[in-house]
Short mmCIF file of C-alpha atoms in Angstrom, two decimals:
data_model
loop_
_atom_site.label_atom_id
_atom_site.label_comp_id
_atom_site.label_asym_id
_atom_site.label_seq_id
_atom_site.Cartn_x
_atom_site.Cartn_y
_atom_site.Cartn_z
CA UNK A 1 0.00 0.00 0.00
CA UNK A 2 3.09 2.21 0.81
CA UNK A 3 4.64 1.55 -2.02
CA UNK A 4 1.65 2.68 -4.46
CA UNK A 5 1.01 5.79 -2.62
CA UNK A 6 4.72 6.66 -2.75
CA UNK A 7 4.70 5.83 -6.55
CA UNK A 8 1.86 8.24 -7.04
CA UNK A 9 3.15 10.81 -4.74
CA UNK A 10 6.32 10.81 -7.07
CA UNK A 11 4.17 10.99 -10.47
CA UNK A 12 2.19 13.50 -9.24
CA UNK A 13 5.76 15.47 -7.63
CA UNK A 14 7.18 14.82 -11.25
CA UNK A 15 3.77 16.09 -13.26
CA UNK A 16 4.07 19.52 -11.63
CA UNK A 17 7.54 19.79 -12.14
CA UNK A 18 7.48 19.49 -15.72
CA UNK A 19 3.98 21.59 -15.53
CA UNK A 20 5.08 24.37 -12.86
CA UNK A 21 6.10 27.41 -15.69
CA UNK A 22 3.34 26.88 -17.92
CA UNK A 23 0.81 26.46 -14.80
CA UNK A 24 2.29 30.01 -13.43
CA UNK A 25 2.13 31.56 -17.30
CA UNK A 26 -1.58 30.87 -17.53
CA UNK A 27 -2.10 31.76 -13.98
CA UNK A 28 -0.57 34.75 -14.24
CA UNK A 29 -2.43 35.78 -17.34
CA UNK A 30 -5.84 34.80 -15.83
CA UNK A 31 -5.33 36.34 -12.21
CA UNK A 32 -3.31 38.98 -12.99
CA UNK A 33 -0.51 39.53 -10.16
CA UNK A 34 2.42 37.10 -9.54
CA UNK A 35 1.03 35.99 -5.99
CA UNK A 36 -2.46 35.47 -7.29
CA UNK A 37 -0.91 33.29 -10.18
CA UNK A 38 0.95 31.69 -7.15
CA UNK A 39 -2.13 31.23 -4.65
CA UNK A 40 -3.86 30.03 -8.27
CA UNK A 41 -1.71 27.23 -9.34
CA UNK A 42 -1.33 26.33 -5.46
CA UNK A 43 -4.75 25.90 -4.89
CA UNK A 44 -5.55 24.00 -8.00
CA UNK A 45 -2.79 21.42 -7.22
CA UNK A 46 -4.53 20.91 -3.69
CA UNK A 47 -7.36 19.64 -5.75
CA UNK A 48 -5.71 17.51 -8.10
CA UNK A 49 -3.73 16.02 -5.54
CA UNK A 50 -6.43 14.26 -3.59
CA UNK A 51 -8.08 13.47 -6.74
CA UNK A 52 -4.67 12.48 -8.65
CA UNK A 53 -5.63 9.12 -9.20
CA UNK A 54 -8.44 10.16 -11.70
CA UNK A 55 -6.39 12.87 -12.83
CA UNK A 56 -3.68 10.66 -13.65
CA UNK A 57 -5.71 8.34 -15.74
CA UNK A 58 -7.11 10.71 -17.70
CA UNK A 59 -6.40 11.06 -21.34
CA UNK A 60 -4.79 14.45 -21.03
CA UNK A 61 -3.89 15.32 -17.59
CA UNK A 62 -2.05 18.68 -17.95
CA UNK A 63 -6.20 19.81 -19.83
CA UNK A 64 -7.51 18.01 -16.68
CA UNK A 65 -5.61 20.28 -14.28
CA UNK A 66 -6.16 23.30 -16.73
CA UNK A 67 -9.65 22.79 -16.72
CA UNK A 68 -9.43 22.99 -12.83
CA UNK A 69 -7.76 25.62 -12.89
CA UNK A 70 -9.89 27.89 -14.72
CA UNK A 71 -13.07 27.00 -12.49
CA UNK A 72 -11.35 27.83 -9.89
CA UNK A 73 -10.87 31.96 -11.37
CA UNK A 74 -13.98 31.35 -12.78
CA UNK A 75 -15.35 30.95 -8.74
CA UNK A 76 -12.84 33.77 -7.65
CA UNK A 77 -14.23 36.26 -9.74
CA UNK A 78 -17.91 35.41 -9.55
CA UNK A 79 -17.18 36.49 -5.96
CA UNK A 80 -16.63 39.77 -7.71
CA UNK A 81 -12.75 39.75 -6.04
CA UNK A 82 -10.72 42.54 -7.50
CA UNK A 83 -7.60 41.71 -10.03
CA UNK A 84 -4.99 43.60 -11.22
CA UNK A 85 -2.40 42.47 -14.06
CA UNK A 86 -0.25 45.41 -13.66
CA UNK A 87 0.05 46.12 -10.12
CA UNK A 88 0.85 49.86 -9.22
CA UNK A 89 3.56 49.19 -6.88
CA UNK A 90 5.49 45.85 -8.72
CA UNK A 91 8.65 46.73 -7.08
CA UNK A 92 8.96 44.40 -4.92
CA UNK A 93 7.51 41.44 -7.26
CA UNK A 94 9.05 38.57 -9.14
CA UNK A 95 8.55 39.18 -12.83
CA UNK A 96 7.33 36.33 -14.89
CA UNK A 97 9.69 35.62 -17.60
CA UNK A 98 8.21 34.70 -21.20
CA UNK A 99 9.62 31.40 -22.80
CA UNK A 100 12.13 31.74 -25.59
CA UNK A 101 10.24 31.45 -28.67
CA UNK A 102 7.10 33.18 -27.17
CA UNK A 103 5.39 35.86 -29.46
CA UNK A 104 4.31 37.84 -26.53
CA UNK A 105 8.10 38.14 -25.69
CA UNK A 106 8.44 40.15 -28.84
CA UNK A 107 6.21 42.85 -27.70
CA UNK A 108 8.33 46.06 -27.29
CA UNK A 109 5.94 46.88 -24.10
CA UNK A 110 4.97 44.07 -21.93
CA UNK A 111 3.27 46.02 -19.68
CA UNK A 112 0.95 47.68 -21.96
CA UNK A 113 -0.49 44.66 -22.85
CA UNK A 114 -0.85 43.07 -19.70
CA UNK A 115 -2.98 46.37 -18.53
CA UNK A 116 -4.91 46.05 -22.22
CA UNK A 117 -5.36 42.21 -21.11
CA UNK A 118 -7.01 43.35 -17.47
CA UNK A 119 -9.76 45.34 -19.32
CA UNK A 120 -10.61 42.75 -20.84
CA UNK A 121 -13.53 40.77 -19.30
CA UNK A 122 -13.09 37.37 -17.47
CA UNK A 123 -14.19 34.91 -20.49
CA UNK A 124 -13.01 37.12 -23.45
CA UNK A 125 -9.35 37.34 -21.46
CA UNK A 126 -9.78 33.73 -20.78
CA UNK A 127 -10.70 32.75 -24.31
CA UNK A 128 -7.77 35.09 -25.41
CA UNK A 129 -5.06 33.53 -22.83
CA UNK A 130 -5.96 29.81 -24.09
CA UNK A 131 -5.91 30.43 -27.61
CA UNK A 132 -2.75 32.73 -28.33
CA UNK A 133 -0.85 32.26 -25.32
CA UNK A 134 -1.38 28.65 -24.62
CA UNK A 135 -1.77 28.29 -28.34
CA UNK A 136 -4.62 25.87 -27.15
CA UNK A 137 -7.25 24.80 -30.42
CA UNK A 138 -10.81 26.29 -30.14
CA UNK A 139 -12.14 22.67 -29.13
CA UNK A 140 -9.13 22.27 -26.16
CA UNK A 141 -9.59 25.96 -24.98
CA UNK A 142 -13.93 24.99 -25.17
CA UNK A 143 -12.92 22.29 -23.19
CA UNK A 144 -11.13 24.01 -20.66
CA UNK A 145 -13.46 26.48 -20.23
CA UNK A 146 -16.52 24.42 -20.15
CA UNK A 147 -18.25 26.22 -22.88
CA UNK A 148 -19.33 25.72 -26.51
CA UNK A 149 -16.45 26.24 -29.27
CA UNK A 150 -18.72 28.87 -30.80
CA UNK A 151 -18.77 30.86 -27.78
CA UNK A 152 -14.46 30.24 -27.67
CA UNK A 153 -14.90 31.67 -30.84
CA UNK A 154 -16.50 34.82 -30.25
CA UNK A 155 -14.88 35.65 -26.75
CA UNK A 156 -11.40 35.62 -28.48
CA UNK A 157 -12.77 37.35 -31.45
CA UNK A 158 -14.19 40.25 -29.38
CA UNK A 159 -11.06 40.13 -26.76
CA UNK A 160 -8.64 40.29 -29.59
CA UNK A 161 -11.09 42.79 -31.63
CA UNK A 162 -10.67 45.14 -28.30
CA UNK A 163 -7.43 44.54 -27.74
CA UNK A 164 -6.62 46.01 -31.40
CA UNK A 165 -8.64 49.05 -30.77
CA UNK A 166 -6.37 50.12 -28.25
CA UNK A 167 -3.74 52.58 -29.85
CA UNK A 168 0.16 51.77 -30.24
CA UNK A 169 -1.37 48.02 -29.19
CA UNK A 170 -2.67 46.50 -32.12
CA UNK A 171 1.09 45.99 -33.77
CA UNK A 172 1.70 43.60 -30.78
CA UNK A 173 -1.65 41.43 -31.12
CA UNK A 174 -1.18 38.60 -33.50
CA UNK A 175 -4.72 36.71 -35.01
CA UNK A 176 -3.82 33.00 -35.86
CA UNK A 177 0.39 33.82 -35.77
CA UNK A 178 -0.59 36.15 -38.54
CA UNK A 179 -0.38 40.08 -37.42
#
C-alpha cells in the first residue's frame, strides 16, 4: 500500500515539475498579479492532488488540471474579487519571464499589454489567454473552459477585436500567428 502511494506521490511530484512554468504563465495571465498566479496554481494542485488518481488516468492530464484551474478563477471572480495584471507598486515582485520562442516576448511593451489584457472581461481574457498564449485549439480551450467552441470563438474574437482598438497596441496582437 506504501509503495503505491509513494509511486503516485512521485508521479504526481514529477507532473508539476514538468507543468510548474506553464501552470504560473496561464495563472498569471488569468489572475493577474504574480502571488495570485501563485495562490492560483497552489490551490488547484490541492485539488488535483487528492483526486490524482483520476487525474492521472485521464487522457490528457495537464487539460484536466487546466480545466481545474480555470473553475477555480472562474469561482474567484464570480465572488466579484478585484484583479490587477499590472500592479501599481510591482517593485517588490518577481517578474514572470516569457519562454524563448514566445510571441508575446516580442512585444516592445509588456506592460501595456498586460494592462490592455485586465480590461478585458473574465471569459473574453480567458478565451484570449488559451488560444494565443497557450496556443490551445478552439475545441481544447472549449474544453477548458466548459463552454461551446462557438462561444471560444467569439470571446477571443471580441477580446482580440478590443485589444486592437487600443492605440500603439494592435502591432503587438497577433490573429492566428498572422499580425
Amino acid at each position: 500500500m506504501g509503495d503505491r502511494k509513494q509511486a503516485r506521490d512521485e508521479q504526481f511530484q514529477s507532473f508539476v515539475i514538468g507543468r510548474w512554468p506553464r501552470l504560473m504563465r496561464t495563472a498569471f495571465l488569468l489572475a493577474g498579479e504574480q502571488h495570485a498566479a501563485e495562490d492560483l496554481v497552489q490551490s488547484t494542485l490541492e485539488q488535483v492532488y487528492v483526486a490524482w488518481r483520476r487525474v492521472a488516468a485521464a487522457d490528457d492530464p495537464e487539460a484536466y488540471v487546466r480545466r481545474v484551474m480555470i473553475n477555480a478563477h472562474a469561482r474567484k471572480h464570480r465572488r466579484r474579487l478585484k484583479e490587477f495584471l499590472a500592479p501599481k507598486d510591482d517593485s517588490g515582485l518577481t517578474h514572470e519571464l516569457p519562454d524563448s520562442g514566445d510571441r508575446i516576448a516580442q512585444a516592445d511593451d509588456r506592460s501595456a499589454l498586460l494592462k490592455a489584457l485586465a480590461q478585458l472581461p473574465a471569459r473574453q481574457r480567458e478565451a484570449v489567454v488559451l488560444r494565443y498564449w497557450e496556443d490551445l485549439s478552439e475545441s481544447q480551450a472549449a474544453q477548458a473552459m466548459g463552454c461551446s467552441v462557438g462561444a471560444v470563438k467569439s470571446n477571443a474574437a471580441k477580446g482580440i477585436a478590443k485589444l486592437r482598438a487600443i492605440p500603439g497596441l494592435a502591432d503587438m496582437v497577433t490573429y492566428g500567428g498572422r499580425k
